[in-house]
Amino acid sequence: MTEASTVSQGGIPVLDAATRARIQRSKELYPSARSAVLPALWAVQDQLGFLVPEGLAEVAVELGLEPSEVEAVSTFYSMYFQHQPGRHLIQVCRNVSCGLRGSDDLLRHLETSLGVEDGETTEDGVFTLEGTVECLGGCGGAPMMQVDRYSYENLDAEKADQILADVRARPAPSSGAATDA
Amino acid sequence: MPEVKVLTRHLGAEGLTTLAGYERVGGYQALKKALTMGPEAIFAEVKASGLRGRGGAGFPTATKWSFLPQGVFPRYLCVNADESEPGCFKDRYLLEEFPHQLLEGVMICAYALQVSHAFIYIRGEYRAQRELLDKAVAEAYQAGFAGQGILGQDWNCELIVHGGAGAYICGEETAMLDSLEGLRGQPRLKPPFPAIKGLYGQPTVVNNVETLSNLPYIISEGGAKYAAMGTESSPGSRLFCVSGHVERPGNYEIAMGRTTFRELLEMAGGVWRGRGIKAMQPGGGSMQILGPQHLDLAIDFKAVADAGSALGAGALVIMDETTCLVNVSMRLVDFYEHESCGKCVPCREGTYFESELMHRLEAGLASTAELATLADICANMDGRCFCLLGDTATWFVMSAYKMFPEEFQRHCGAGHCPVRAELERVA
């Protein structure tokens, strides 16, 4: 992940060659270049951790759009970050099926053990905890959470702690997104 | 047993997520057969199968296809893998276990409709499933099942996986089209329907993952055989997601119309902890509540509609006798409030006030008079929103209020949730 401090100002590109190549591939894939906006935003986020305005402007140039058009799309979808999140994203599903099987307790436990509330990032910047999310499609393994968009199911406090201890030891996932998500 | 095997018939075969593994169980033979049959014969088989869409509305698939105007090209196919209905995890299962079965179904449909591009719109949260799907698509291209000159014939169709980024509304077919076009995913005014003017303004069919995953079976075994598994009003088989207070939550494939909710509940091991059942939701978060008195209903489009609910996306959520229905309603209302796209006022404002009121009601802080306000808010939403999201944001809460009025009334002015307080007293 590129640190925010290295994100350049004043016309110097912030997107690296690999990200630009990803955007170019997406652009060629669709009958209309504009369809590549979502994949391009994923590519920017994978490189920089969140959607910096300079990155959005470069996407607009690549796809022949106005920066405002790209920005309007970026703010609609909840999985695009407007600010730097923690290195790892924890999402606790609290919809009906998870709620029936103890997801509120799970979230409370994680809030206590991580020392943050729903929506906050730990002081060391390792975890962002989200407890207000869409149904994550893990109702068969409720209660469940996703960490960096991978599902962990049939959780209790102990299991969740163990998973987060393992994740903590891993490097940031952003550059690992080999797929054009 | 009411369990049947169409979608899950190859479950357990080795390496099924790979092309080689899928071909070992006869994979892609149906696509080859379809190419010899031609589009009209494929359409006839799908019509004979009686297949109805598995995404929620239950619209007959062949009829949907038939709306495409003759001779207008290019046409597009969008595969709805944006599964995010609360209680629903069947498309995810089909993607995880049988990705090539889906792709074979997609290409059969693509050929039948003569589309130039098939897009699979998969929700951003399904990262592991996306990785499997990407691999399967690459294998399908390599084997000549997609791309240029498919299976040596004069037929080209690109297969593109498109990732969403967190928006329940993109499961609504016209919102999905806007999202695919690189816009905010908000629903479009209908008509024109996508079949006439869809993606990039061209004729487009949007079909669900499960719907298309049935096609390899229908083509290889015949539509009549598929239909006969179910009943006249509910032909074929269906994958049902069972979750909530059951012993063995999971996906179960059942014969449509011939299986009761009680039988499905038994397949899932019954209500957990030896408890009784208080209520159930038969079709995912959007659908109206049913009670224990409905357990012997057949899982049939018409029977469930007559009982005042719908099969929706095929998700049965069981709530045991300790459940607080105000709490469950609040959760669902919160979900819709979070997912309202903001395009129309009744939904955007309605879900906000609904959620605010439900939170105070669950905390025991609302007055009895506010129950009338809740009903009023919902009445001003249901049937008045731009798309179904806003309408369905009222269905569960209003049906729960109707079935358990005293539970809602007991919350008023109680200062706490009386259901939870009782449980804590017993425990």
mmCIF file of C-alpha atoms in Angstrom, chain A residues 26 28-39 41-42 46 65 69-80 91 93-104 108 132-142 144 146-154 173-181, chain B residues 76 82-89 92 117 119 121 123-131 134 158-170 175 178-186 199-200 242-247 249-250 272 281 285 317-320 323 327-328 331-332 335 338-339 341-342:
data_model
loop_
_atom_site.group_PDB
_atom_site.id
_atom_site.type_symbol
_atom_site.label_atom_id
_atom_site.label_comp_id
_atom_site.label_asym_id
_atom_site.label_seq_id
_atom_site.Cartn_x
_atom_site.Cartn_y
_atom_site.Cartn_z
ATOM 1 C CA SER A 26 -11.164 -3.126 -18.214
ATOM 2 C CA GLU A 28 -11.152 -2.719 -23.602
ATOM 3 C CA LEU A 29 -13.357 -5.413 -22.112
ATOM 4 C CA TYR A 30 -16.666 -3.564 -22.336
ATOM 5 C CA PRO A 31 -18.650 -2.291 -25.323
ATOM 6 C CA SER A 32 -18.591 1.128 -23.605
ATOM 7 C CA ALA A 33 -15.570 2.598 -21.798
ATOM 8 C CA ARG A 34 -17.786 4.038 -19.087
ATOM 9 C CA SER A 35 -18.606 0.510 -17.893
ATOM 10 C CA ALA A 36 -15.036 0.304 -16.666
ATOM 11 C CA VAL A 37 -15.680 2.860 -13.898
ATOM 12 C CA LEU A 38 -16.389 0.309 -11.156
ATOM 13 C CA PRO A 39 -13.424 -1.954 -12.014
ATOM 14 C CA LEU A 41 -12.273 2.340 -8.828
ATOM 15 C CA TRP A 42 -11.425 -1.078 -7.439
ATOM 16 C CA ASP A 46 -6.311 -1.740 -4.358
ATOM 17 C CA LEU A 65 -15.329 11.275 -18.295
ATOM 18 C CA GLU A 69 -18.995 11.824 -12.907
ATOM 19 C CA VAL A 70 -16.458 9.407 -11.475
ATOM 20 C CA GLU A 71 -16.803 10.922 -8.019
ATOM 21 C CA ALA A 72 -20.593 10.602 -8.152
ATOM 22 C CA VAL A 73 -20.249 6.888 -8.782
ATOM 23 C CA SER A 74 -17.596 6.440 -6.103
ATOM 24 C CA THR A 75 -19.789 7.812 -3.323
ATOM 25 C CA PHE A 76 -22.763 5.592 -4.152
ATOM 26 C CA TYR A 77 -21.158 2.242 -3.350
ATOM 27 C CA SER A 78 -20.428 1.387 0.267
ATOM 28 C CA MET A 79 -17.316 -0.684 -0.421
ATOM 29 C CA TYR A 80 -15.319 2.229 -1.807
ATOM 30 C CA GLN A 91 -17.425 -6.598 8.763
ATOM 31 C CA CYS A 93 -23.198 -9.092 9.602
ATOM 32 C CA ARG A 94 -26.135 -8.247 11.873
ATOM 33 C CA ASN A 95 -29.015 -8.931 9.563
ATOM 34 C CA VAL A 96 -31.902 -11.245 10.511
ATOM 35 C CA SER A 97 -30.268 -14.676 10.398
ATOM 36 C CA CYS A 98 -27.090 -13.502 12.102
ATOM 37 C CA GLY A 99 -29.089 -11.457 14.598
ATOM 38 C CA LEU A 100 -31.074 -14.535 15.576
ATOM 39 C CA ARG A 101 -27.840 -16.379 16.339
ATOM 40 C CA GLY A 102 -25.931 -13.853 18.395
ATOM 41 C CA SER A 103 -24.290 -11.316 16.065
ATOM 42 C CA ASP A 104 -24.941 -8.421 18.476
ATOM 43 C CA ARG A 108 -19.981 -6.085 21.252
ATOM 44 C CA THR A 132 -23.522 -1.835 9.800
ATOM 45 C CA VAL A 133 -23.324 -3.712 6.523
ATOM 46 C CA GLU A 134 -25.530 -5.456 3.985
ATOM 47 C CA CYS A 135 -26.504 -9.055 4.588
ATOM 48 C CA LEU A 136 -23.228 -10.765 3.700
ATOM 49 C CA GLY A 137 -24.775 -13.979 2.406
ATOM 50 C CA GLY A 138 -23.423 -16.128 5.208
ATOM 51 C CA CYS A 139 -26.782 -16.872 6.873
ATOM 52 C CA GLY A 140 -26.060 -20.601 6.768
ATOM 53 C CA GLY A 141 -23.016 -20.055 9.005
ATOM 54 C CA ALA A 142 -24.438 -17.365 11.274
ATOM 55 C CA MET A 144 -20.394 -14.606 10.641
ATOM 56 C CA GLN A 146 -15.891 -10.983 6.687
ATOM 57 C CA VAL A 147 -12.284 -9.961 7.003
ATOM 58 C CA ASP A 148 -10.946 -8.306 3.861
ATOM 59 C CA ARG A 149 -14.058 -9.634 2.069
ATOM 60 C CA TYR A 150 -13.408 -13.288 2.945
ATOM 61 C CA SER A 151 -16.079 -15.007 5.063
ATOM 62 C CA TYR A 152 -15.562 -16.596 8.478
ATOM 63 C CA GLU A 153 -18.591 -18.429 9.800
ATOM 64 C CA ASN A 154 -20.136 -20.154 12.841
ATOM 65 C CA PRO A 173 -4.325 -7.469 1.516
ATOM 66 C CA SER A 174 -4.772 -4.603 -0.911
ATOM 67 C CA SER A 175 -2.030 -5.401 -3.387
ATOM 68 C CA GLY A 176 -2.962 -9.063 -3.158
ATOM 69 C CA ALA A 177 -6.141 -8.454 -5.113
ATOM 70 C CA ALA A 178 -4.935 -10.045 -8.315
ATOM 71 C CA THR A 179 -8.443 -10.166 -9.730
ATOM 72 C CA ASP A 180 -9.911 -7.132 -11.414
ATOM 73 C CA ALA A 181 -12.558 -6.977 -8.724
ATOM 74 C CA TYR B 76 -27.082 -8.663 -23.998
ATOM 75 C CA ASP B 82 -25.652 -9.741 -6.771
ATOM 76 C CA GLU B 83 -27.293 -11.945 -4.154
ATOM 77 C CA SER B 84 -27.925 -9.876 -1.052
ATOM 78 C CA GLU B 85 -31.454 -10.625 0.055
ATOM 79 C CA PRO B 86 -31.361 -11.169 3.831
ATOM 80 C CA GLY B 87 -31.516 -14.914 4.470
ATOM 81 C CA CYS B 88 -30.317 -15.826 1.004
ATOM 82 C CA PHE B 89 -27.066 -17.669 0.291
ATOM 83 C CA ARG B 92 -23.119 -18.101 -3.403
ATOM 84 C CA HIS B 117 -21.978 -10.352 -24.474
ATOM 85 C CA PHE B 119 -22.132 -10.197 -18.090
ATOM 86 C CA TYR B 121 -22.692 -9.135 -12.082
ATOM 87 C CA ARG B 123 -21.492 -8.563 -5.544
ATOM 88 C CA GLY B 124 -18.231 -7.139 -4.254
ATOM 89 C CA GLU B 125 -18.530 -8.974 -0.958
ATOM 90 C CA TYR B 126 -18.249 -12.352 -2.716
ATOM 91 C CA ARG B 127 -14.496 -12.148 -3.121
ATOM 92 C CA ALA B 128 -13.679 -15.846 -2.730
ATOM 93 C CA GLN B 129 -16.536 -16.741 -5.070
ATOM 94 C CA ARG B 130 -15.299 -14.153 -7.573
ATOM 95 C CA GLU B 131 -11.878 -15.746 -7.595
ATOM 96 C CA ASP B 134 -12.691 -15.864 -12.702
ATOM 97 C CA GLU B 158 -17.883 -12.640 -24.711
ATOM 98 C CA LEU B 159 -18.255 -13.672 -21.082
ATOM 99 C CA ILE B 160 -17.437 -10.879 -18.651
ATOM 100 C CA VAL B 161 -17.415 -10.946 -14.861
ATOM 101 C CA HIS B 162 -18.323 -7.581 -13.363
ATOM 102 C CA GLY B 163 -17.833 -6.882 -9.674
ATOM 103 C CA GLY B 164 -20.262 -4.761 -7.682
ATOM 104 C CA ALA B 165 -19.115 -2.584 -4.820
ATOM 105 C CA GLY B 166 -21.725 -2.820 -2.096
ATOM 106 C CA ALA B 167 -25.270 -1.851 -3.038
ATOM 107 C CA TYR B 168 -28.278 -4.113 -2.439
ATOM 108 C CA ILE B 169 -30.298 -2.109 -4.947
ATOM 109 C CA CYS B 170 -28.063 -3.338 -7.782
ATOM 110 C CA ALA B 175 -30.326 -0.624 -11.256
ATOM 111 C CA ASP B 178 -27.079 1.387 -14.692
ATOM 112 C CA SER B 179 -24.328 0.020 -12.478
ATOM 113 C CA LEU B 180 -22.950 -2.003 -15.383
ATOM 114 C CA GLU B 181 -22.945 1.131 -17.497
ATOM 115 C CA GLY B 182 -20.713 2.805 -14.935
ATOM 116 C CA LEU B 183 -23.357 4.874 -13.164
ATOM 117 C CA ARG B 184 -24.801 5.070 -9.664
ATOM 118 C CA GLY B 185 -26.905 1.937 -9.327
ATOM 119 C CA GLN B 186 -30.386 3.409 -9.271
ATOM 120 C CA LEU B 199 -28.012 -2.354 -21.324
ATOM 121 C CA TYR B 200 -26.630 0.407 -23.585
ATOM 122 C CA VAL B 242 -32.747 -22.384 5.542
ATOM 123 C CA SER B 243 -31.352 -20.259 8.360
ATOM 124 C CA GLY B 244 -32.135 -18.755 11.727
ATOM 125 C CA HIS B 245 -33.127 -20.944 14.659
ATOM 126 C CA VAL B 246 -32.625 -24.384 13.083
ATOM 127 C CA GLU B 247 -30.226 -27.173 13.945
ATOM 128 C CA PRO B 249 -28.780 -24.201 8.527
ATOM 129 C CA GLY B 250 -27.908 -24.650 4.872
ATOM 130 C CA TRP B 272 -32.833 -25.631 17.462
ATOM 131 C CA GLN B 281 -40.167 -15.799 6.777
ATOM 132 C CA GLY B 285 -35.971 -10.358 4.156
ATOM 133 C CA VAL B 317 -35.798 -17.980 8.109
ATOM 134 C CA ILE B 318 -37.061 -19.734 11.243
ATOM 135 C CA MET B 319 -37.663 -17.796 14.464
ATOM 136 C CA ASP B 320 -38.102 -19.743 17.682
ATOM 137 C CA THR B 323 -37.727 -14.274 19.328
ATOM 138 C CA ASN B 327 -36.311 -6.609 17.189
ATOM 139 C CA VAL B 328 -36.344 -8.616 13.944
ATOM 140 C CA ARG B 331 -33.132 -5.126 11.909
ATOM 141 C CA LEU B 332 -34.866 -5.468 8.561
ATOM 142 C CA PHE B 335 -31.250 -2.809 6.372
ATOM 143 C CA HIS B 338 -29.113 1.596 4.801
ATOM 144 C CA GLU B 339 -29.745 0.315 1.275
ATOM 145 C CA CYS B 341 -30.708 4.365 -3.059
ATOM 146 C CA GLY B 342 -32.155 7.824 -2.400
#
